[in-house]
Amino acid sequence: EAQVTQNPRYLITVTGKKLTVTCSQNMNHEYMSWYRQDPGLGLRQIYYSMNVEVTDKGDVPEGYKVSRKEKRNFPLILESPSPNQTSLYFCASSFSLGTLGDTQYFGPGTRLTVL
Amino acid sequence: ILNVEQSPQSLHVQEGDSTNFTCSFPSSNFYALHWYRWETAKSPEALFVMTLNGDEKKKGRISATLNTKEGYSYLYIKGSQPEDSATYLCASGGQYGNKLVFGAGTILRVKS
């Protein structure tokens, strides 16, 4: 089944404790992206990747890191989480090399709470 | 317009009503306009991707139009059903480099 998977789905952590949210897609997509969703603000892009080893900042990259060592995986790293990073996170992928005309497929979401 | 804006913010309709929402976006450097449907506790799912001025797309009772010159898209739902209740998101690309920028969404609630 073609899908985007994320883990964990739910996470409660404390300030400063490094964490990684994994994202994997099995559709051979080149474009992958991370978003956060906060009430009233819609989806805001954190980072995106147009291909392996190619990543770029989205609109809200502060406090996050990403890597794209393999085409299928795009982990999101919070080196020192803070309470303002409490949010719902979505990973998404699409086939195109950043032309933006292709449908994005979203993962199931990760609900993160930082105490 | 510098950002992607959606209106109304929320909408409550009766079953059987037809309804429509608006997505406004910067018209310069436009490349693509996406519509997604997002149900509570699920992931956003794609409805349409449109790129050409005048594009019209239809999926069942849902349709969308695109005006790239004036920078807006309409999403129409004919004969709303309770299962249409969701948040409808639009996203625009091209104006911001290799990024899609999403609007805040329109929350639709259909009462039976």
Short mmCIF file of C-alpha atoms in Angstrom, two decimals:
data_model
loop_
_atom_site.label_atom_id
_atom_site.label_comp_id
_atom_site.label_asym_id
_atom_site.label_seq_id
_atom_site.Cartn_x
_atom_site.Cartn_y
_atom_site.Cartn_z
CA GLU A 1 0.00 0.00 0.00
CA ALA A 2 1.34 3.42 -0.98
CA GLN A 3 1.74 5.46 2.15
CA VAL A 4 3.64 7.91 4.28
CA THR A 5 4.36 6.68 7.79
CA GLN A 6 5.39 8.67 10.84
CA ASN A 7 6.58 7.58 14.25
CA PRO A 8 5.77 8.12 16.98
CA ARG A 9 2.15 9.14 16.59
CA TYR A 10 2.02 10.66 20.04
CA LEU A 11 4.86 11.92 22.22
CA ILE A 12 5.02 13.75 25.52
CA THR A 13 8.49 14.95 26.44
CA VAL A 14 10.26 17.53 28.56
CA THR A 15 12.10 20.69 27.62
CA GLY A 16 15.59 20.08 26.31
CA LYS A 17 15.37 16.35 25.70
CA LYS A 18 16.41 15.65 22.11
CA LEU A 19 13.91 13.77 20.01
CA THR A 20 13.48 12.53 16.46
CA VAL A 21 10.26 12.01 14.55
CA THR A 22 10.71 9.61 11.68
CA CYS A 23 9.02 9.85 8.30
CA SER A 24 9.14 7.26 5.57
CA GLN A 25 7.42 6.94 2.19
CA ASN A 26 7.27 3.97 -0.15
CA MET A 27 6.20 5.77 -3.32
CA ASN A 28 9.68 6.71 -4.59
CA HIS A 29 8.79 10.38 -4.17
CA GLU A 30 11.53 12.95 -4.56
CA TYR A 31 9.90 15.83 -2.68
CA MET A 32 9.35 15.52 1.06
CA SER A 33 8.26 18.11 3.56
CA TRP A 34 7.51 18.70 7.23
CA TYR A 35 4.64 20.87 8.45
CA ARG A 36 3.34 21.88 11.81
CA GLN A 37 -0.30 22.65 12.45
CA ASP A 38 -1.41 25.04 15.16
CA PRO A 39 -4.97 26.21 15.79
CA GLY A 40 -5.97 29.11 13.56
CA LEU A 41 -2.69 29.07 11.66
CA GLY A 42 -3.11 26.27 9.17
CA LEU A 43 -0.19 24.16 8.03
CA ARG A 44 3.18 25.88 8.16
CA GLN A 45 6.16 24.38 6.42
CA ILE A 46 9.21 23.66 8.57
CA TYR A 47 11.67 22.13 6.09
CA TYR A 48 11.49 20.50 2.73
CA SER A 49 13.72 18.33 0.59
CA MET A 50 13.79 18.16 -3.16
CA ASN A 51 16.01 15.09 -3.30
CA VAL A 52 18.60 13.10 -1.39
CA GLU A 53 21.05 15.40 0.40
CA VAL A 54 19.06 18.47 -0.70
CA THR A 55 17.13 20.23 2.05
CA ASP A 56 15.91 23.78 2.52
CA LYS A 57 14.15 25.88 5.11
CA GLY A 58 10.45 26.44 5.07
CA ASP A 59 8.65 29.22 6.89
CA VAL A 60 9.28 28.12 10.49
CA PRO A 61 12.63 26.24 10.62
CA GLU A 62 13.92 27.59 13.95
CA GLY A 63 14.55 24.85 16.47
CA TYR A 64 14.37 22.02 13.95
CA LYS A 65 16.82 20.00 11.88
CA VAL A 66 16.26 17.51 9.08
CA SER A 67 18.30 15.13 7.00
CA ARG A 68 17.71 13.27 3.76
CA LYS A 69 20.29 10.52 3.48
CA GLU A 70 17.94 8.16 1.69
CA LYS A 71 15.14 8.93 -0.70
CA ARG A 72 12.47 7.27 1.39
CA ASN A 73 13.29 8.78 4.80
CA PHE A 74 13.09 12.34 6.07
CA PRO A 75 13.45 12.52 9.86
CA LEU A 76 12.66 15.67 11.84
CA ILE A 77 15.03 16.37 14.73
CA LEU A 78 14.36 18.62 17.70
CA GLU A 79 17.76 19.05 19.39
CA SER A 80 16.39 20.92 22.41
CA PRO A 81 12.59 20.96 22.38
CA SER A 82 10.75 23.84 23.97
CA PRO A 83 7.07 24.21 24.94
CA ASN A 84 6.39 26.42 21.90
CA GLN A 85 7.11 23.38 19.74
CA THR A 86 4.07 21.63 21.12
CA SER A 87 2.07 21.02 17.97
CA LEU A 88 0.69 18.53 15.47
CA TYR A 89 3.33 17.59 12.92
CA PHE A 90 2.75 16.21 9.44
CA CYS A 91 5.20 14.74 7.00
CA ALA A 92 4.25 14.84 3.34
CA SER A 93 5.72 13.68 0.05
CA SER A 94 5.08 14.19 -3.63
CA PHE A 95 6.57 12.84 -6.82
CA SER A 96 7.75 16.02 -8.49
CA LEU A 97 11.11 17.63 -8.04
CA GLY A 98 9.69 20.72 -6.47
CA THR A 99 7.47 21.86 -9.33
CA LEU A 100 4.57 21.97 -6.88
CA GLY A 101 2.06 20.68 -9.41
CA ASP A 102 1.84 17.23 -7.86
CA THR A 103 -0.43 16.10 -5.08
CA GLN A 104 1.13 15.87 -1.66
CA TYR A 105 0.50 12.73 0.37
CA PHE A 106 0.40 13.25 4.08
CA GLY A 107 1.44 10.98 6.92
CA PRO A 108 -0.90 10.30 9.86
CA GLY A 109 0.53 13.08 12.01
CA THR A 110 2.53 13.20 15.23
CA ARG A 111 1.04 14.93 18.24
CA LEU A 112 3.95 16.35 20.26
CA THR A 113 3.66 17.87 23.70
CA VAL A 114 6.72 19.51 25.28
CA LEU A 115 6.37 20.14 29.01
CA ILE B 1 -2.32 39.83 -1.09
CA LEU B 2 0.91 38.45 0.31
CA ASN B 3 -0.43 35.33 1.94
CA VAL B 4 -2.91 32.60 1.18
CA GLU B 5 -6.24 33.47 2.72
CA GLN B 6 -9.38 31.41 3.06
CA SER B 7 -12.91 32.50 3.80
CA PRO B 8 -15.09 31.97 5.63
CA GLN B 9 -13.21 30.65 8.64
CA SER B 10 -16.10 28.32 9.45
CA LEU B 11 -19.45 27.42 8.02
CA HIS B 12 -22.47 25.57 9.39
CA VAL B 13 -25.00 24.32 6.85
CA GLN B 14 -27.95 21.96 6.76
CA GLU B 15 -27.84 18.66 4.97
CA GLY B 16 -28.76 19.21 1.33
CA ASP B 17 -27.51 22.79 1.18
CA SER B 18 -24.96 23.75 -1.43
CA THR B 19 -22.04 25.81 -0.28
CA ASN B 20 -18.81 27.36 -1.45
CA PHE B 21 -15.58 28.69 0.01
CA THR B 22 -12.90 31.01 -1.28
CA CYS B 23 -9.13 30.79 -1.42
CA SER B 24 -7.21 33.98 -2.28
CA PHE B 25 -3.53 33.97 -3.19
CA PRO B 26 -0.89 36.27 -4.73
CA SER B 27 -1.36 36.14 -8.48
CA SER B 28 2.25 36.94 -9.43
CA ASN B 29 4.57 33.97 -10.04
CA PHE B 30 1.69 31.59 -9.50
CA TYR B 31 2.33 27.93 -10.34
CA ALA B 32 -0.26 25.67 -8.70
CA LEU B 33 -3.25 25.72 -6.40
CA HIS B 34 -4.08 22.71 -4.23
CA TRP B 35 -7.26 21.84 -2.34
CA TYR B 36 -7.18 19.31 0.51
CA ARG B 37 -9.88 17.85 2.70
CA TRP B 38 -8.93 17.23 6.33
CA GLU B 39 -11.15 15.23 8.62
CA THR B 40 -10.63 15.28 12.38
CA ALA B 41 -8.05 12.71 13.55
CA LYS B 42 -7.02 11.95 9.98
CA SER B 43 -4.46 13.23 7.48
CA PRO B 44 -5.21 15.86 4.86
CA GLU B 45 -6.25 14.24 1.59
CA ALA B 46 -5.89 15.82 -1.82
CA LEU B 47 -9.00 16.93 -3.66
CA PHE B 48 -7.61 18.90 -6.59
CA VAL B 49 -4.44 20.39 -8.01
CA MET B 50 -4.97 23.12 -10.58
CA THR B 51 -2.42 25.06 -12.57
CA LEU B 52 -4.14 26.81 -15.49
CA ASN B 53 -6.28 29.94 -15.41
CA GLY B 54 -9.86 28.90 -15.92
CA ASP B 55 -9.27 25.33 -14.73
CA GLU B 56 -12.33 23.59 -13.41
CA LYS B 57 -12.12 20.25 -11.62
CA LYS B 58 -14.87 18.01 -10.31
CA LYS B 59 -15.00 14.98 -8.03
CA GLY B 60 -18.50 13.78 -7.29
CA ARG B 61 -20.41 16.62 -5.61
CA ILE B 62 -17.29 18.72 -5.11
CA SER B 63 -15.89 21.04 -7.74
CA ALA B 64 -13.32 23.83 -7.90
CA THR B 65 -12.48 26.71 -10.18
CA LEU B 66 -9.32 28.74 -10.59
CA ASN B 67 -8.69 32.36 -11.57
CA THR B 68 -4.94 32.96 -11.62
CA LYS B 69 -5.17 36.50 -12.96
CA GLU B 70 -7.14 37.79 -10.00
CA GLY B 71 -5.74 35.27 -7.55
CA TYR B 72 -8.66 33.23 -6.28
CA SER B 73 -10.14 29.76 -6.32
CA TYR B 74 -13.61 28.62 -5.32
CA LEU B 75 -14.51 25.23 -3.91
CA TYR B 76 -18.15 24.20 -4.31
CA ILE B 77 -20.03 21.42 -2.57
CA LYS B 78 -23.40 20.53 -4.00
CA GLY B 79 -26.00 19.00 -1.71
CA SER B 80 -23.84 18.87 1.42
CA GLN B 81 -23.91 15.67 3.47
CA PRO B 82 -22.82 15.15 7.09
CA GLU B 83 -19.80 13.20 5.83
CA ASP B 84 -18.60 16.38 4.08
CA SER B 85 -17.89 17.85 7.51
CA ALA B 86 -14.17 18.58 7.55
CA THR B 87 -11.62 21.35 7.27
CA TYR B 88 -10.91 22.35 3.68
CA LEU B 89 -7.40 23.62 3.05
CA CYS B 90 -6.02 25.37 0.03
CA ALA B 91 -2.34 25.83 -0.74
CA SER B 92 -0.60 27.91 -3.36
CA GLY B 93 2.81 27.41 -4.89
CA GLY B 94 5.19 29.30 -7.14
CA GLN B 95 5.19 32.61 -5.34
CA TYR B 96 7.41 31.35 -2.54
CA GLY B 97 10.10 29.31 -4.26
CA ASN B 98 9.85 25.56 -3.92
CA LYS B 99 7.24 25.73 -1.19
CA LEU B 100 3.53 25.32 -0.88
CA VAL B 101 1.93 27.86 1.44
CA PHE B 102 -1.32 26.84 3.06
CA GLY B 103 -4.27 28.92 4.10
CA ALA B 104 -5.72 28.54 7.59
CA GLY B 105 -8.61 26.47 6.27
CA THR B 106 -12.41 26.62 6.23
CA ILE B 107 -14.18 24.43 8.78
CA LEU B 108 -17.41 22.99 7.39
CA ARG B 109 -20.04 21.42 9.62
CA VAL B 110 -23.07 19.83 7.97
CA LYS B 111 -26.05 19.15 10.21
CA SER B 112 -28.43 16.33 9.41
#
